[in-house]
Structures are given as structure tokens and as C-alpha cells.
Amino acid sequence: MPEKIKADLISLSEEARDDLARAETPEEVEALRIRYLGKKGGVSVLLRGMGGLAPEVRPEVGLVANRVRDELAEAIKARTEELAARKARGPAVDVTLPGRRRRLGASHLITRTIDEITAIFTRMGFNVAEGPEIELDYYNFEALNFPKDHPTRDMQDTLYVSDRVVLRTHTSPMQVRTMERQRPPVWVIVPGKTYRRDSDVTHTPMFHQIEGLVVDRDITFGDLKGVLISFVRQFFSPDTAVRFRPSFFPFTEPSAEVDIGCVICGGRGCRTCGQTGWLEILGSGMVDPEVYKFVNYDPDEVTGFAFGMGIERIAMLKYGIDDIRLFFENNLRFLKQF
Ligand code: PHE
């Protein structure tokens, strides 16, 4: 009989420890204290059975009962402290959860197109430069041989900051700034933002251009053609048709616009190319000797050519985009495609 009570006390103690280990809140621990150590708890109930024991075995059983009670009280205190400490540490990190993926950004299509064009020209030996978007009338027009009454100086196209200051309408002012800064040979391209008062499906008030300028001894129109044909074939495709069409710019003479075979219809004629089979992609020409006067270059010593193209336009043609405003609306579903 005493052996039975002792064994019951010990298995009750083991059961209580298992329960305690699973208790996750102070409330659960308190419920267990009441269940095992309370007045109507397990230990008390067992001890009530002591009445039926012979007096000489009672001390022995009482010893075991006291030990079990003390140990349980100790275990309850320890668990309570552990839970309090865990709460103080804050929520546990579940190391089995999958990590949160950091979304990588990507270059905007305009940036990528600039990088692509820049890479082609740097492989041909050009350097890259940048210049101010808020520009003096002197660099934007005057030193580029624009007469005072030239139509592009009209307020219709140019965004004026003051009488003498404009938002540059093209990247060409960097031709003058570059030549002011260095002596020939010059091989430079200049990507950047440009501004005109214009807005429809193919024009935005801010757009991008890349300017090119080569000034060296014995540079000919043949060099201009060679460099630009090579560029077009690398940027579009090796079998893209190219033609040079006579044109006019105040700062180049002779001047030519460059057309490529229509990328939409392959030259048969469609709405994009206005049934001509050709698309204009850039302006170019031999640097006009008038411009050299402004930078003290000797036109008897050096010759050169320049070109300028619109980045949005060229990207629209290459990637088949039909509305220029898509570049600037920050619609991620559009931008992520490239
Ligand atoms: N700046 C001219 C434009 O914006 C393009 C151009 C650049 C033409 C260089 C010739 C030489 O239309």
C-alpha cells in the first residue's frame, strides 16, 4: 500500500512536468499549479489516502510527498520565469519561414537605350561628356550660328528662363562648350535632357538627345557616313537600310538627315513611315566653319562632323512603342517589359 502511493506520487510528478513543459502562457502555468498543488489538486488527493496507512509508514510516504510538492513548486517557478524572459525577448524568429525577396530595380528603358548607344560609340573611340540643361542663349543659339531671327528662337519652341537663359532645346550647345575646353582632336558624345514646348504622342516637353562631335585633321563627309552607318547597323540590325538626305542646320554645312528603312513595314510603306518606307532618325553635318570662329579653332587646320538624335524616338522605333508618354507615366507594367 505505501509503495502504491509512492509510485502514484512519482508518476503524478512526471505528468505534471510534461504538462509544464507544454504550457506557453502564465495562465496555463497557473492552471497547472491549481491542478497539481491546489487544495483539491492531485498531490493533496493522494495524501488524503494516507489516512488508511499504518502509522509507522506514514513518515516515509510523507517525505516523498513533500519532496514531490517542493520539486513541482520549483518547476512551476522556473517555467514562469522562463516564459517572462521569452516575452521580454520579443517574438521568436521562425528560421523555417521563406525569406522575403528583395525586389530588384532595373534601369529605365531610356537609360538602357542611352547606355546601349554610348557603348557603341565608346567602342569607336568616342569619350562621353555631359553639360548643363539650363543654358545660355549664347551656347544654345548664338555660337551655333543661329541668326537672331531664326524660327527656333521663337517662344513657340523654346522655354526661356530669361532673355539670356533658356532650357537647352538640343544637346548641340555642348559642341561649343567642348571645343572651348579642349584642342582637337575631339571625339565626344553627349547624352542628356533637352526641352521644347511641345506635347503630343511623339513629343514631350522634356526629352533626351545624344550629340556627337568629331573634330580632327582630315575628317571628311565619308567619315561621317562611315561612323553613322556603323552605328545604325549595330543599334538596329546589320541589314538595316540607311540613306542620307540633304538638310539644313545653322551650325553644319553641308547637312544631312539620316533615314533608316522602316522597321515596321520593312520599306513597303505603312502609316508609321507615312508610306515612304523610310524613318528619319537623326540630324548631322560637317561642322560649319562659322562655329569654329567662336572657339578659336582654325578651319584650315581641322574639319569635323556632328550629329544629334532623339533617344525616345530611336527607342520607340527599336522596341515598337507607339506613344512617347509611356516613358514618363511610370507604369511599372509597361517599364518591366524591357
Ligand atoms: N541639334 C539638332 C536638332 O536638335 C540635331 C543636329 C545635331 C544636327 C548635330 C546636326 C548636327 O535637331
Tab-separated table of C-alpha atoms and ligand atoms in Angstrom:
chain	number	residue	atom	x	y	z
A	1	MET	CA	0.000	0.000	0.000
A	2	PRO	CA	2.660	2.644	0.818
A	3	GLU	CA	4.548	1.549	-2.306
A	4	LYS	CA	1.431	2.195	-4.399
A	5	ILE	CA	1.037	5.756	-3.069
A	6	LYS	CA	4.739	6.488	-3.596
A	7	ALA	CA	4.571	5.228	-7.185
A	8	ASP	CA	1.422	7.303	-7.811
A	9	LEU	CA	3.125	10.404	-6.396
A	10	ILE	CA	6.116	9.924	-8.690
A	11	SER	CA	4.077	9.375	-11.861
A	12	LEU	CA	1.924	12.389	-10.925
A	13	SER	CA	5.113	14.410	-10.657
A	14	GLU	CA	6.295	13.247	-14.128
A	15	GLU	CA	2.918	14.023	-15.680
A	16	ALA	CA	2.998	17.495	-14.136
A	17	ARG	CA	6.473	18.175	-15.578
A	18	ASP	CA	5.362	17.132	-19.087
A	19	ASP	CA	2.347	19.432	-18.836
A	20	LEU	CA	4.511	22.300	-17.605
A	21	ALA	CA	6.920	21.935	-20.499
A	22	ARG	CA	3.981	22.400	-22.882
A	23	ALA	CA	2.488	25.385	-21.033
A	24	GLU	CA	3.063	28.503	-23.161
A	25	THR	CA	1.397	31.251	-21.091
A	26	PRO	CA	1.363	32.314	-17.404
A	27	GLU	CA	-2.364	31.433	-17.347
A	28	GLU	CA	-1.658	27.855	-18.434
A	29	VAL	CA	1.079	27.543	-15.783
A	30	GLU	CA	-1.309	28.820	-13.079
A	31	ALA	CA	-3.968	26.304	-14.144
A	32	LEU	CA	-1.400	23.526	-13.757
A	33	ARG	CA	-0.401	24.771	-10.293
A	34	ILE	CA	-4.025	24.546	-9.220
A	35	ARG	CA	-4.446	21.138	-10.849
A	36	TYR	CA	-1.416	19.574	-9.130
A	37	LEU	CA	-0.734	21.594	-5.980
A	38	GLY	CA	-4.071	23.199	-5.147
A	39	LYS	CA	-6.286	22.166	-2.200
A	40	LYS	CA	-8.230	19.862	-4.482
A	41	GLY	CA	-5.136	19.143	-6.565
A	42	GLY	CA	-3.533	15.797	-7.349
A	43	VAL	CA	-0.956	15.782	-4.563
A	44	SER	CA	-3.486	16.670	-1.869
A	45	VAL	CA	-5.885	13.999	-3.109
A	46	LEU	CA	-3.185	11.358	-2.928
A	47	LEU	CA	-2.160	12.439	0.559
A	48	ARG	CA	-5.688	12.097	1.757
A	49	GLY	CA	-5.222	8.385	1.057
A	50	MET	CA	-2.534	8.392	3.784
A	51	GLY	CA	-5.217	8.033	6.419
A	52	GLY	CA	-5.504	4.379	5.558
A	53	LEU	CA	-1.793	3.710	6.092
A	54	ALA	CA	-0.134	2.120	9.117
A	55	PRO	CA	1.318	4.870	11.361
A	56	GLU	CA	4.922	3.590	11.008
A	57	VAL	CA	4.963	4.021	7.184
A	58	ARG	CA	3.367	7.467	7.163
A	59	PRO	CA	6.614	9.452	7.672
A	60	GLU	CA	8.230	7.654	4.769
A	61	VAL	CA	5.346	8.452	2.383
A	62	GLY	CA	5.127	11.987	3.780
A	63	LEU	CA	8.766	12.526	2.894
A	64	VAL	CA	8.162	11.547	-0.714
A	65	ALA	CA	5.028	13.710	-0.866
A	66	ASN	CA	6.878	16.761	0.466
A	67	ARG	CA	9.718	16.228	-1.993
A	68	VAL	CA	7.304	15.940	-4.938
A	69	ARG	CA	5.448	19.081	-3.817
A	70	ASP	CA	8.640	21.105	-3.377
A	71	GLU	CA	10.032	19.965	-6.719
A	72	LEU	CA	6.804	20.834	-8.521
A	73	ALA	CA	6.664	24.253	-6.891
A	74	GLU	CA	10.251	24.815	-8.003
A	75	ALA	CA	9.468	23.671	-11.598
A	76	ILE	CA	6.415	25.985	-11.773
A	77	LYS	CA	8.529	28.936	-10.660
A	78	ALA	CA	11.215	28.094	-13.222
A	79	ARG	CA	8.675	27.825	-16.066
A	80	THR	CA	7.040	31.111	-15.065
A	81	GLU	CA	10.413	32.863	-15.157
A	82	GLU	CA	11.292	31.294	-18.493
A	83	LEU	CA	8.029	32.487	-20.061
A	84	ALA	CA	8.577	36.001	-18.689
A	85	ALA	CA	12.103	36.063	-20.124
A	86	ARG	CA	10.870	34.858	-23.509
A	87	LYS	CA	8.217	37.583	-23.564
A	88	ALA	CA	10.882	40.195	-22.786
A	89	ARG	CA	12.995	38.948	-25.696
A	90	GLY	CA	10.106	39.625	-28.089
A	91	PRO	CA	8.614	37.331	-30.721
A	92	ALA	CA	10.736	34.409	-31.774
A	93	VAL	CA	12.224	34.356	-35.291
A	94	ASP	CA	10.897	31.448	-37.269
A	95	VAL	CA	14.000	30.444	-39.192
A	96	THR	CA	11.992	27.982	-41.276
A	97	LEU	CA	9.929	30.758	-42.943
A	98	PRO	CA	10.988	31.507	-46.534
A	99	GLY	CA	12.951	34.759	-46.821
A	100	ARG	CA	11.348	37.916	-48.084
A	101	ARG	CA	12.655	38.502	-51.584
A	102	ARG	CA	14.084	41.982	-52.121
A	103	ARG	CA	12.694	43.361	-55.372
A	104	LEU	CA	15.483	44.438	-57.675
A	105	GLY	CA	15.036	47.666	-59.584
A	106	ALA	CA	16.016	47.907	-63.236
A	107	SER	CA	17.274	50.661	-65.472
A	108	HIS	CA	14.577	52.705	-67.228
A	109	LEU	CA	14.323	51.972	-70.941
A	110	ILE	CA	15.648	55.474	-71.720
A	111	THR	CA	18.702	54.869	-69.529
A	112	ARG	CA	19.240	51.484	-71.150
A	113	THR	CA	18.989	52.966	-74.635
A	114	ILE	CA	21.483	55.699	-73.713
A	115	ASP	CA	23.839	53.031	-72.324
A	116	GLU	CA	23.484	50.960	-75.483
A	117	ILE	CA	24.159	53.907	-77.812
A	118	THR	CA	27.021	55.111	-75.612
A	119	ALA	CA	28.634	51.661	-75.679
A	120	ILE	CA	28.581	51.582	-79.492
A	121	PHE	CA	30.269	54.978	-79.758
A	122	THR	CA	32.826	54.426	-76.996
A	123	ARG	CA	33.901	51.260	-78.832
A	124	MET	CA	34.591	53.527	-81.840
A	125	GLY	CA	36.814	55.767	-79.709
A	126	PHE	CA	34.409	58.477	-78.505
A	127	ASN	CA	34.545	59.966	-74.991
A	128	VAL	CA	31.381	60.780	-73.028
A	129	ALA	CA	30.589	64.260	-71.645
A	130	GLU	CA	27.601	65.951	-70.028
A	131	GLY	CA	26.532	69.574	-69.873
A	132	PRO	CA	24.028	71.950	-68.269
A	133	GLU	CA	20.311	71.726	-69.023
A	134	ILE	CA	19.821	75.385	-68.097
A	135	GLU	CA	21.868	77.011	-70.805
A	136	LEU	CA	22.899	80.406	-72.030
A	137	ASP	CA	21.278	81.625	-75.227
A	138	TYR	CA	24.887	82.098	-76.353
A	139	TYR	CA	25.657	78.345	-76.369
A	140	ASN	CA	22.191	77.135	-77.367
A	141	PHE	CA	21.878	79.500	-80.349
A	142	GLU	CA	24.379	82.254	-80.932
A	143	ALA	CA	27.675	80.336	-81.034
A	144	LEU	CA	25.891	77.699	-83.134
A	145	ASN	CA	25.308	80.297	-85.831
A	146	PHE	CA	21.562	80.694	-85.303
A	147	PRO	CA	20.641	84.136	-86.689
A	148	LYS	CA	18.822	86.409	-84.225
A	149	ASP	CA	15.545	85.965	-86.115
A	150	HIS	CA	15.805	82.182	-86.633
A	151	PRO	CA	12.410	80.488	-86.137
A	152	THR	CA	13.670	78.054	-83.442
A	153	ARG	CA	14.398	81.060	-81.249
A	154	ASP	CA	10.655	81.672	-81.271
A	155	MET	CA	8.945	81.392	-77.876
A	156	GLN	CA	6.730	78.734	-79.500
A	157	ASP	CA	9.526	76.172	-79.272
A	158	THR	CA	11.988	77.441	-76.681
A	159	LEU	CA	11.407	77.525	-72.940
A	160	TYR	CA	13.015	80.779	-71.821
A	161	VAL	CA	14.274	81.279	-68.266
A	162	SER	CA	15.190	84.888	-69.009
A	163	ASP	CA	16.273	86.920	-72.045
A	164	ARG	CA	19.721	85.354	-71.921
A	165	VAL	CA	18.943	81.938	-70.407
A	166	VAL	CA	16.979	79.018	-71.871
A	167	LEU	CA	16.292	75.371	-71.142
A	168	ARG	CA	18.505	73.865	-73.835
A	169	THR	CA	16.461	72.872	-76.886
A	170	HIS	CA	19.120	70.383	-78.051
A	171	THR	CA	22.432	68.907	-76.870
A	172	SER	CA	24.347	70.859	-79.554
A	173	PRO	CA	25.475	73.647	-77.137
A	174	MET	CA	27.896	71.017	-75.824
A	175	GLN	CA	29.680	71.142	-79.191
A	176	VAL	CA	30.737	74.696	-78.373
A	177	ARG	CA	31.448	74.036	-74.674
A	178	THR	CA	33.608	71.007	-75.555
A	179	MET	CA	35.643	72.884	-78.157
A	180	GLU	CA	36.111	75.813	-75.746
A	181	ARG	CA	37.552	73.422	-73.182
A	182	GLN	CA	39.941	71.401	-75.332
A	183	ARG	CA	42.016	71.485	-78.513
A	184	PRO	CA	41.500	68.954	-81.318
A	185	PRO	CA	41.310	66.027	-81.737
A	186	VAL	CA	37.771	65.888	-80.329
A	187	TRP	CA	35.760	62.649	-80.276
A	188	VAL	CA	32.861	63.104	-77.902
A	189	ILE	CA	29.263	62.065	-77.393
A	190	VAL	CA	26.901	63.881	-75.046
A	191	PRO	CA	23.706	62.254	-73.771
A	192	GLY	CA	21.236	64.386	-71.830
A	193	LYS	CA	17.851	66.010	-71.284
A	194	THR	CA	16.512	68.645	-73.658
A	195	TYR	CA	13.376	70.812	-73.601
A	196	ARG	CA	10.866	72.169	-76.087
A	197	ARG	CA	7.332	73.481	-75.843
A	198	ASP	CA	5.701	70.538	-77.497
A	199	SER	CA	3.333	67.794	-76.381
A	200	ASP	CA	1.563	65.001	-78.284
A	201	VAL	CA	2.020	61.246	-78.950
A	202	THR	CA	5.536	61.781	-80.309
A	203	HIS	CA	6.617	64.902	-78.362
A	204	THR	CA	7.088	65.664	-74.662
A	205	PRO	CA	8.298	68.996	-73.222
A	206	MET	CA	11.333	67.148	-71.812
A	207	PHE	CA	13.065	64.534	-73.925
A	208	HIS	CA	16.563	63.148	-74.419
A	209	GLN	CA	19.165	63.532	-77.120
A	210	ILE	CA	22.632	62.237	-77.814
A	211	GLU	CA	25.020	64.622	-79.511
A	212	GLY	CA	28.154	63.530	-81.306
A	213	LEU	CA	31.122	65.675	-82.320
A	214	VAL	CA	34.333	64.755	-84.120
A	215	VAL	CA	36.958	67.406	-84.961
A	216	ASP	CA	40.359	66.326	-86.169
A	217	ARG	CA	42.696	66.694	-89.141
A	218	ASP	CA	41.289	65.474	-92.474
A	219	ILE	CA	37.830	64.476	-91.237
A	220	THR	CA	35.525	64.117	-94.262
A	221	PHE	CA	31.868	63.517	-95.023
A	222	GLY	CA	32.975	59.912	-95.701
A	223	ASP	CA	33.934	59.610	-92.013
A	224	LEU	CA	30.516	60.960	-91.010
A	225	LYS	CA	28.808	58.363	-93.209
A	226	GLY	CA	31.041	55.518	-92.035
A	227	VAL	CA	30.520	56.253	-88.330
A	228	LEU	CA	26.739	56.699	-88.629
A	229	ILE	CA	26.151	53.662	-90.870
A	230	SER	CA	28.198	51.557	-88.468
A	231	PHE	CA	26.133	52.903	-85.558
A	232	VAL	CA	22.785	52.190	-87.258
A	233	ARG	CA	23.775	48.630	-88.165
A	234	GLN	CA	24.969	47.905	-84.620
A	235	PHE	CA	21.965	49.507	-82.932
A	236	PHE	CA	19.194	48.209	-85.204
A	237	SER	CA	20.393	45.286	-87.294
A	238	PRO	CA	23.258	44.510	-89.692
A	239	ASP	CA	20.950	44.640	-92.723
A	240	THR	CA	19.122	47.903	-91.868
A	241	ALA	CA	18.888	50.173	-94.932
A	242	VAL	CA	20.372	53.680	-94.415
A	243	ARG	CA	20.095	56.814	-96.529
A	244	PHE	CA	21.462	60.351	-96.201
A	245	ARG	CA	19.080	63.120	-97.220
A	246	PRO	CA	20.244	66.734	-97.731
A	247	SER	CA	19.020	69.042	-94.978
A	248	PHE	CA	19.855	72.261	-93.186
A	249	PHE	CA	21.140	73.212	-89.742
A	250	PRO	CA	22.704	76.615	-88.990
A	251	PHE	CA	25.799	75.003	-87.431
A	252	THR	CA	26.592	72.345	-90.084
A	253	GLU	CA	27.368	72.661	-93.790
A	254	PRO	CA	26.621	70.511	-95.653
A	255	SER	CA	23.911	68.951	-93.525
A	256	ALA	CA	22.120	65.639	-93.833
A	257	GLU	CA	19.307	63.850	-92.135
A	258	VAL	CA	19.696	60.101	-91.762
A	259	ASP	CA	16.792	57.795	-92.530
A	260	ILE	CA	16.575	54.059	-91.925
A	261	GLY	CA	14.391	51.576	-93.786
A	262	CYS	CA	11.065	51.478	-91.926
A	263	VAL	CA	11.333	48.962	-89.075
A	264	ILE	CA	7.560	48.429	-89.133
A	265	CYS	CA	6.862	47.618	-92.800
A	266	GLY	CA	10.386	46.786	-93.980
A	267	GLY	CA	10.257	49.599	-96.561
A	268	ARG	CA	6.992	48.706	-98.319
A	269	GLY	CA	5.201	51.739	-96.902
A	270	CYS	CA	2.896	51.994	-93.884
A	271	ARG	CA	1.283	54.527	-91.557
A	272	THR	CA	4.370	54.844	-89.312
A	273	CYS	CA	6.630	55.870	-92.221
A	274	GLY	CA	3.898	57.847	-93.991
A	275	GLN	CA	4.002	55.389	-96.929
A	276	THR	CA	7.597	56.446	-97.740
A	277	GLY	CA	9.326	53.295	-96.467
A	278	TRP	CA	11.813	55.499	-94.556
A	279	LEU	CA	12.075	56.819	-90.992
A	280	GLU	CA	14.157	59.835	-90.025
A	281	ILE	CA	16.378	59.065	-87.022
A	282	LEU	CA	18.948	61.843	-86.743
A	283	GLY	CA	20.387	65.128	-87.964
A	284	SER	CA	24.032	65.527	-88.932
A	285	GLY	CA	26.531	67.504	-90.970
A	286	MET	CA	30.057	68.832	-91.311
A	287	VAL	CA	30.775	71.449	-88.638
A	288	ASP	CA	30.222	74.890	-90.180
A	289	PRO	CA	33.453	76.984	-90.177
A	290	GLU	CA	31.379	79.815	-88.657
A	291	VAL	CA	31.186	77.781	-85.422
A	292	TYR	CA	34.992	77.381	-85.266
A	293	LYS	CA	35.270	81.189	-85.075
A	294	PHE	CA	33.561	81.169	-81.680
A	295	VAL	CA	36.046	78.669	-80.202
A	296	ASN	CA	39.266	79.779	-81.953
A	297	TYR	CA	39.712	76.603	-83.963
A	298	ASP	CA	41.468	77.089	-87.322
A	299	PRO	CA	39.225	75.839	-90.168
A	300	ASP	CA	42.320	75.483	-92.362
A	301	GLU	CA	43.806	73.038	-89.845
A	302	VAL	CA	40.834	70.909	-88.818
A	303	THR	CA	37.478	69.703	-90.077
A	304	GLY	CA	34.756	67.804	-88.310
A	305	PHE	CA	31.256	66.450	-88.225
A	306	ALA	CA	28.412	66.459	-85.721
A	307	PHE	CA	25.188	64.559	-85.259
A	308	GLY	CA	22.246	64.573	-82.885
A	309	MET	CA	19.464	62.109	-82.287
A	310	GLY	CA	16.380	61.811	-80.084
A	311	ILE	CA	16.632	58.905	-77.638
A	312	GLU	CA	12.880	58.431	-77.171
A	313	ARG	CA	12.319	58.352	-80.910
A	314	ILE	CA	15.035	55.779	-81.521
A	315	ALA	CA	13.862	53.628	-78.582
A	316	MET	CA	10.257	53.784	-79.856
A	317	LEU	CA	11.381	52.533	-83.258
A	318	LYS	CA	13.594	49.770	-81.870
A	319	TYR	CA	11.079	48.480	-79.307
A	320	GLY	CA	7.851	49.185	-81.213
A	321	ILE	CA	6.429	51.742	-78.739
A	322	ASP	CA	3.715	53.935	-80.244
A	323	ASP	CA	3.205	56.604	-77.558
A	324	ILE	CA	6.126	58.612	-76.159
A	325	ARG	CA	4.190	59.405	-72.973
A	326	LEU	CA	4.552	55.762	-71.868
A	327	PHE	CA	8.180	56.545	-70.998
A	328	PHE	CA	7.168	59.080	-68.374
A	329	GLU	CA	3.990	57.709	-66.807
A	330	ASN	CA	5.922	55.317	-64.517
A	331	ASN	CA	3.566	52.450	-65.233
A	332	LEU	CA	5.602	49.508	-63.918
A	333	ARG	CA	3.725	47.026	-66.085
A	334	PHE	CA	4.986	48.881	-69.148
A	335	LEU	CA	8.515	49.567	-67.876
A	336	LYS	CA	9.114	45.994	-66.613
A	337	GLN	CA	8.753	44.527	-70.102
A	338	PHE	CA	12.203	45.666	-71.157
B	1	PHE	N1	20.626	69.739	-82.799
B	1	PHE	C1	19.895	69.254	-83.937
B	1	PHE	C2	18.414	69.087	-83.553
B	1	PHE	O1	18.123	69.077	-82.387
B	1	PHE	C3	20.434	67.940	-84.468
B	1	PHE	C4	21.817	68.048	-85.007
B	1	PHE	C5	22.924	67.836	-84.216
B	1	PHE	C6	22.028	68.354	-86.349
B	1	PHE	C7	24.199	67.912	-84.717
B	1	PHE	C8	23.295	68.407	-86.868
B	1	PHE	C9	24.372	68.200	-86.068
B	1	PHE	O2	17.565	68.936	-84.399
